[in-house]
Amino acid sequence: MTTIYDLAVVGAGPAGRSLAHRALAAGLRVAVVDPEPDAAWSATYGVYTADLPDWFDDGAVAARAGSITVFTPTERVISHGYAIMNAPAFQRTLGLDGADVHACLAVAVTATTVTCSDGRQVQAGHVVDARGTRAGDHRRGPRQTAAGAFEPSDEVSMVLMDWRRTSNASPGGARSFSYRVALGDGRRLVEETCLAGAPPIDVDELAERNRARTGRTSLGEGLDEVVDFPLLVDSTPWRRVDDGPVMFGAAGGLMNPATGYSVGQSLQAADVLVGAIVAGHDPHEALWPQRARLAYRLRVRGLAVLLSLDSDEVVTFFDAFFRIHPSLQRRYLSGHGDACGVLRAMAAVFARLPIRLRARVVVLASRSAW
């Protein structure tokens, strides 16, 4: 007999696993489809602590700080709590006990059926695709790239953005920033990041800047972490394909297109989707009310502006952003459905920009190609 599940989740990364974990907690019959469901997570996941839902297990946190530091280029310490996950512990806390786990590659996914490469089919009342994004699938769109290395350090500070120019960066060239975070085990990650580019700065160039910025030979010639992913998979992720699955996580629009952060949004949205299924409502509609659609459109406009600014204007823009009230910063960075907060934050940033930039920003935002 064929088992009909309440929910089938395709993809066992942070988004998919968190969704399946919460569905199990709600008593749903759950299937998880992934070719390597137990593959160890190795990425460095950072999240604002205010974005962690009540059910989150703090045992997954490797290091945390009550504030972040930015250089724009003025040093500013801002009261946003920030945490770095212990990736293996994070994976373990999102347990799948009680789910039927199918270790197979999904080759066809519809609203109610997952077909695997070995011919088996998994049927469910709702199928959710949480397989994430790959840079190769979206080469023409804006992407974020980064090159990082681990080094010994007892520092506990979290430097989210250091926009000071590296010694080997050419004047007027594309800007990158340094991301330096404690890992909680006597090490820190030092990572040079291109926030957004179409095309972005090459990873090899970022690695050279990383070494030049730190001046530490301990960074070596190799890289411990490479990042390359699309920031905008779909400019209208609420438009569901006929008979298609519900999209969830980064590939489903649960990524801030102007920052690349998605883990916090996915953790928070898991209960929204599960609650809709339990109540007999459309989970896709529950994820995308009108206010969430507007918030996403506004953030896409923000990304368009960033992509069009020159290297010095980008730093000026972020200096203005980090001068607005931290509560407004948070509303722009987080809050999937907080359209009012996003708009207020954008207006506050605009008011703090030099006059010469304001008219330019208005024009750039109105010409968004994304």
Coordinates of C-alpha atoms in Angstrom, one line a residue:
M1 CA 0.0 0.0 0.0
T2 CA 1.2 3.5 -0.8
T3 CA 1.6 5.8 2.2
I4 CA 0.0 9.2 1.8
Y5 CA 1.9 11.7 4.0
D6 CA 0.6 15.0 5.3
L7 CA 3.9 16.6 4.2
A8 CA 6.8 15.5 2.0
V9 CA 9.9 17.7 2.2
V10 CA 12.5 17.6 -0.6
G11 CA 15.9 18.6 0.7
A12 CA 17.4 18.0 4.1
G13 CA 19.4 21.2 4.5
P14 CA 18.7 23.8 7.3
A15 CA 15.4 25.0 5.7
G16 CA 14.0 21.5 4.8
R17 CA 15.1 19.9 8.0
S18 CA 13.7 22.7 10.2
L19 CA 10.4 22.4 8.4
A20 CA 10.2 18.6 8.7
H21 CA 11.3 18.9 12.4
R22 CA 8.5 21.3 13.2
A23 CA 5.9 19.3 11.2
L24 CA 6.8 16.2 13.3
A25 CA 6.4 18.2 16.5
A26 CA 2.9 19.2 15.3
G27 CA 2.0 15.5 14.8
L28 CA 2.0 15.4 11.0
R29 CA 3.0 12.4 9.0
V30 CA 6.2 13.5 7.3
A31 CA 8.5 12.2 4.6
V32 CA 11.9 13.6 3.8
V33 CA 13.5 13.1 0.4
D34 CA 17.3 13.8 -0.1
P35 CA 20.1 11.8 -1.8
E36 CA 22.3 12.3 1.3
P37 CA 20.0 13.1 4.2
D38 CA 22.7 12.6 6.8
A39 CA 25.6 14.4 4.9
A40 CA 27.4 16.5 7.5
W41 CA 26.9 20.3 7.4
S42 CA 30.1 22.3 7.1
A43 CA 29.0 25.8 6.3
T44 CA 29.3 28.6 8.8
Y45 CA 25.7 29.7 9.6
G46 CA 25.3 33.2 11.2
V47 CA 22.0 34.5 12.5
Y48 CA 20.7 37.5 14.4
T49 CA 19.6 36.1 17.8
A50 CA 16.3 38.0 17.6
D51 CA 15.4 35.9 14.6
L52 CA 15.7 32.6 16.5
P53 CA 12.2 31.2 17.2
D54 CA 11.2 30.1 20.7
W55 CA 11.5 26.5 19.9
F56 CA 15.2 26.8 18.8
D57 CA 17.6 24.7 20.8
D58 CA 20.4 26.9 22.1
G59 CA 22.7 23.9 22.1
A60 CA 23.2 24.5 18.4
V61 CA 25.0 27.8 19.1
A62 CA 28.8 27.8 19.0
A63 CA 29.4 31.4 19.8
R64 CA 27.2 34.5 20.4
A65 CA 27.7 38.2 21.2
G66 CA 25.2 40.9 22.3
S67 CA 26.3 43.3 19.7
I68 CA 27.9 43.6 16.2
T69 CA 30.7 45.8 15.0
V70 CA 30.8 47.6 11.7
F71 CA 33.4 49.9 10.0
T72 CA 31.8 52.2 7.4
P73 CA 34.7 53.2 7.7
T74 CA 33.9 54.7 11.1
E75 CA 33.7 52.0 13.8
R76 CA 30.3 51.5 15.2
V77 CA 29.1 49.0 17.8
I78 CA 25.4 48.2 17.3
S79 CA 23.1 46.4 19.7
H80 CA 22.1 43.4 17.5
G81 CA 22.7 40.0 19.1
Y82 CA 24.5 37.7 16.7
A83 CA 25.1 34.0 16.9
I84 CA 27.2 31.5 15.0
M85 CA 25.9 28.0 14.7
N86 CA 27.8 24.8 15.5
A87 CA 26.9 23.2 12.2
P88 CA 26.9 19.5 13.4
A89 CA 25.0 20.4 16.6
F90 CA 22.5 22.5 14.5
Q91 CA 21.9 19.6 12.3
R92 CA 21.4 17.2 15.3
T93 CA 18.9 19.5 17.0
L94 CA 16.7 19.4 14.0
G95 CA 15.9 15.8 14.6
L96 CA 13.8 13.7 12.1
D97 CA 12.8 10.9 14.5
G98 CA 9.4 9.8 13.3
A99 CA 9.8 10.8 9.7
D100 CA 10.2 8.4 6.8
V101 CA 13.5 9.4 5.2
H102 CA 14.0 8.4 1.6
A103 CA 17.6 8.6 0.6
C104 CA 17.1 9.2 -3.1
L105 CA 17.4 11.9 -5.7
A106 CA 14.2 13.7 -6.6
V107 CA 13.9 13.9 -10.4
A108 CA 10.3 15.2 -10.6
V109 CA 8.4 17.2 -8.0
T110 CA 4.7 18.2 -8.1
A111 CA 2.3 19.6 -5.5
T112 CA 1.5 16.1 -4.2
T113 CA 4.1 13.7 -5.6
V114 CA 7.9 13.3 -5.5
T115 CA 9.4 10.9 -8.1
C116 CA 12.9 9.5 -7.3
S117 CA 15.6 8.5 -9.7
D118 CA 15.1 4.9 -8.6
G119 CA 11.5 4.9 -9.7
R120 CA 9.9 5.1 -6.2
Q121 CA 7.2 7.7 -5.6
V122 CA 6.4 9.6 -2.4
Q123 CA 2.9 11.0 -2.2
A124 CA 1.6 13.6 0.2
G125 CA -1.1 16.1 0.8
H126 CA 1.6 18.8 0.4
V127 CA 5.0 18.7 -1.2
V128 CA 7.6 21.3 -0.3
D129 CA 10.8 21.9 -2.3
A130 CA 13.5 23.1 0.0
R131 CA 16.6 22.2 -2.0
G132 CA 18.2 25.6 -1.9
T133 CA 19.9 27.5 -4.6
R134 CA 23.0 27.0 -6.7
A135 CA 25.0 29.8 -8.3
G136 CA 25.3 27.9 -11.6
D137 CA 21.6 28.0 -12.1
H138 CA 21.4 31.8 -12.0
R139 CA 24.7 33.1 -13.4
R140 CA 23.1 36.1 -15.0
G141 CA 21.5 37.4 -11.8
P142 CA 23.1 39.1 -8.8
R143 CA 25.2 36.8 -6.6
Q144 CA 27.1 37.0 -3.4
T145 CA 30.6 35.6 -3.2
A146 CA 33.1 35.2 -0.3
A147 CA 36.4 33.6 0.5
G148 CA 37.3 32.7 4.1
A149 CA 39.8 31.0 6.2
F150 CA 40.0 29.9 9.9
E151 CA 42.6 31.2 12.2
P152 CA 43.4 30.8 15.9
S153 CA 41.8 33.6 18.0
D154 CA 40.4 34.2 21.4
E155 CA 38.3 37.2 20.3
V156 CA 34.6 37.0 20.9
S157 CA 33.6 40.0 18.9
M158 CA 31.4 39.8 15.8
V159 CA 32.6 42.1 13.0
L160 CA 29.7 42.0 10.5
M161 CA 31.1 44.4 8.0
D162 CA 34.5 46.1 7.7
W163 CA 34.4 48.3 4.6
R164 CA 37.9 49.8 5.0
R165 CA 39.7 49.3 1.7
T166 CA 42.4 46.6 1.6
S167 CA 46.0 47.6 0.7
N168 CA 45.9 45.7 -2.6
A169 CA 42.5 46.9 -3.7
S170 CA 42.6 49.3 -6.7
P171 CA 41.1 52.8 -6.1
G172 CA 37.6 53.0 -7.5
G173 CA 37.4 49.2 -8.0
A174 CA 34.6 47.0 -6.7
R175 CA 34.5 47.1 -2.9
S176 CA 34.3 44.1 -0.6
F177 CA 34.1 43.9 3.2
S178 CA 35.7 41.7 5.9
Y179 CA 33.4 39.5 8.0
R180 CA 35.2 38.3 11.1
V181 CA 33.3 36.1 13.6
A182 CA 34.2 33.9 16.6
L183 CA 33.6 30.2 16.2
G184 CA 33.6 29.4 19.9
D185 CA 36.4 26.8 19.7
G186 CA 39.5 29.1 19.9
R187 CA 39.2 30.0 16.2
R188 CA 37.5 32.7 14.2
L189 CA 36.4 32.9 10.5
V190 CA 38.0 35.7 8.5
E191 CA 36.1 36.1 5.3
E192 CA 36.3 38.7 2.5
T193 CA 32.8 39.2 1.0
C194 CA 31.3 40.7 -2.1
L195 CA 27.8 41.5 -0.8
A196 CA 26.2 41.7 -4.3
G197 CA 27.5 41.8 -7.8
A198 CA 26.3 41.0 -11.3
P199 CA 28.9 39.6 -11.9
P200 CA 30.4 39.5 -8.4
I201 CA 34.0 39.7 -7.4
D202 CA 35.9 36.5 -8.2
V203 CA 36.6 34.2 -5.3
D204 CA 40.3 34.2 -6.0
E205 CA 40.4 38.0 -5.9
L206 CA 38.6 37.9 -2.6
A207 CA 41.1 35.4 -1.2
E208 CA 44.0 37.8 -2.1
R209 CA 42.2 40.7 -0.4
N210 CA 41.5 38.5 2.6
R211 CA 45.3 37.9 3.1
A212 CA 46.1 41.5 2.4
R213 CA 43.6 42.8 5.0
T214 CA 44.8 40.5 7.8
G215 CA 48.5 40.4 7.0
R216 CA 48.5 37.0 8.6
T217 CA 50.5 34.2 7.0
S218 CA 48.4 31.7 9.1
L219 CA 45.7 32.2 6.5
G220 CA 47.8 30.2 4.2
E221 CA 47.4 29.7 0.5
G222 CA 44.2 27.6 0.6
L223 CA 40.6 28.5 1.5
D224 CA 38.5 26.9 4.3
E225 CA 35.2 28.4 3.1
V226 CA 34.0 29.5 -0.3
V227 CA 30.6 31.2 -0.8
D228 CA 28.9 31.7 -4.2
F229 CA 25.1 31.9 -4.4
P230 CA 22.3 33.8 -6.2
L231 CA 20.6 36.6 -4.2
L232 CA 17.5 36.6 -6.4
V233 CA 16.1 33.3 -7.6
D234 CA 12.7 34.8 -8.5
S235 CA 11.5 38.4 -8.2
T236 CA 8.0 37.2 -7.6
P237 CA 8.3 34.0 -5.5
W238 CA 4.7 34.0 -4.5
R239 CA 3.6 33.1 -8.1
R240 CA 3.3 29.4 -7.8
V241 CA 3.7 27.2 -10.8
D242 CA 0.5 25.2 -11.7
D243 CA 0.7 21.8 -9.9
G244 CA 4.1 22.8 -8.6
P245 CA 5.3 22.2 -5.0
V246 CA 5.5 24.9 -2.3
M247 CA 8.9 26.4 -2.5
F248 CA 10.6 27.0 0.9
G249 CA 13.9 28.4 2.1
A250 CA 16.3 30.4 0.0
A251 CA 14.9 29.0 -3.3
G252 CA 11.4 30.0 -2.1
G253 CA 12.0 33.7 -1.5
L254 CA 12.9 33.3 2.2
M255 CA 16.2 35.1 1.7
N256 CA 16.7 38.8 2.1
P257 CA 17.8 39.7 -1.5
A258 CA 19.8 42.7 -0.2
T259 CA 21.9 40.7 2.4
G260 CA 21.8 37.0 1.6
Y261 CA 20.5 36.0 5.0
S262 CA 18.0 33.2 4.9
V263 CA 18.4 30.8 7.8
G264 CA 16.6 33.0 10.4
Q265 CA 13.7 33.6 8.0
S266 CA 13.4 29.8 7.3
L267 CA 13.4 28.9 11.0
Q268 CA 10.7 31.4 11.7
A269 CA 8.6 30.5 8.7
A270 CA 8.5 26.8 9.4
D271 CA 5.7 27.1 12.0
V272 CA 3.8 29.4 9.6
L273 CA 3.7 26.7 6.9
V274 CA 3.1 23.9 9.4
G275 CA 0.3 25.8 11.0
A276 CA -1.4 26.3 7.7
I277 CA -1.3 22.6 6.9
V278 CA -2.7 21.7 10.4
A279 CA -5.5 24.2 9.9
G280 CA -6.3 23.0 6.4
H281 CA -5.3 26.2 4.7
D282 CA -3.1 26.8 1.7
P283 CA 0.5 26.9 3.0
H284 CA 1.8 28.9 0.0
E285 CA -0.7 31.6 0.6
A286 CA 0.1 31.6 4.4
L287 CA 3.8 32.2 3.5
W288 CA 3.0 35.1 1.1
P289 CA 0.3 37.5 2.3
Q290 CA 0.2 40.8 0.6
R291 CA 2.4 42.5 3.2
A292 CA 5.1 39.9 2.7
R293 CA 5.0 40.4 -1.1
L294 CA 5.4 44.1 -0.7
A295 CA 8.3 43.7 1.8
Y296 CA 10.0 41.5 -0.7
R297 CA 9.5 43.9 -3.6
L298 CA 11.0 46.7 -1.5
R299 CA 14.0 44.7 -0.6
V300 CA 14.5 43.8 -4.3
R301 CA 14.6 47.6 -5.0
G302 CA 17.2 47.9 -2.3
L303 CA 19.3 45.3 -4.0
A304 CA 18.9 47.1 -7.4
V305 CA 20.2 50.3 -5.8
L306 CA 23.3 48.5 -4.2
L307 CA 24.2 46.9 -7.6
S308 CA 24.2 50.3 -9.3
L309 CA 26.2 52.3 -6.8
D310 CA 30.0 52.9 -7.3
S311 CA 32.4 51.6 -4.7
D312 CA 32.5 54.7 -2.5
E313 CA 28.8 55.2 -2.7
V314 CA 28.2 51.7 -1.4
V315 CA 30.2 52.5 1.8
T316 CA 28.3 55.8 2.1
F317 CA 25.0 54.0 1.8
F318 CA 25.9 51.5 4.6
D319 CA 27.2 54.3 6.8
A320 CA 23.7 55.8 6.5
F321 CA 22.1 52.5 7.2
F322 CA 24.0 51.9 10.4
R323 CA 23.2 55.4 11.6
I324 CA 19.5 54.7 11.7
H325 CA 17.9 53.3 14.8
P326 CA 18.8 49.7 15.5
S327 CA 15.1 48.8 15.7
L328 CA 14.6 50.1 12.1
Q329 CA 17.8 48.2 11.0
R330 CA 16.3 45.0 12.3
R331 CA 13.0 45.6 10.6
Y332 CA 14.8 45.9 7.2
L333 CA 17.1 42.9 7.9
S334 CA 14.4 40.6 9.2
G335 CA 10.7 40.4 9.3
H336 CA 9.4 38.5 6.3
G337 CA 6.1 40.3 6.3
D338 CA 7.0 43.6 7.7
A339 CA 6.5 45.9 4.7
C340 CA 5.9 48.9 6.9
G341 CA 9.1 48.4 8.7
V342 CA 11.1 47.9 5.5
L343 CA 9.6 51.1 4.1
R344 CA 10.3 53.1 7.2
A345 CA 13.9 51.9 7.3
M346 CA 14.5 52.8 3.7
A347 CA 13.1 56.3 4.3
A348 CA 15.3 56.7 7.3
V349 CA 18.4 55.7 5.3
F350 CA 17.4 58.0 2.4
A351 CA 17.1 61.0 4.8
R352 CA 20.7 60.3 6.0
L353 CA 22.3 60.1 2.5
P354 CA 24.2 63.1 1.2
I355 CA 22.0 65.3 -1.0
R356 CA 24.0 64.4 -4.1
L357 CA 23.1 60.7 -3.7
R358 CA 19.4 61.1 -3.0
A359 CA 18.2 61.9 -6.5
R360 CA 20.4 59.2 -7.9
V361 CA 19.0 56.6 -5.5
V362 CA 15.4 57.5 -6.5
V363 CA 16.3 57.0 -10.2
L364 CA 18.1 53.7 -9.5
A365 CA 15.3 52.3 -7.5
S366 CA 12.7 53.2 -10.2
R367 CA 14.8 51.4 -12.9
S368 CA 15.1 48.1 -11.1
A369 CA 15.8 45.3 -13.6
W370 CA 15.3 42.5 -11.1

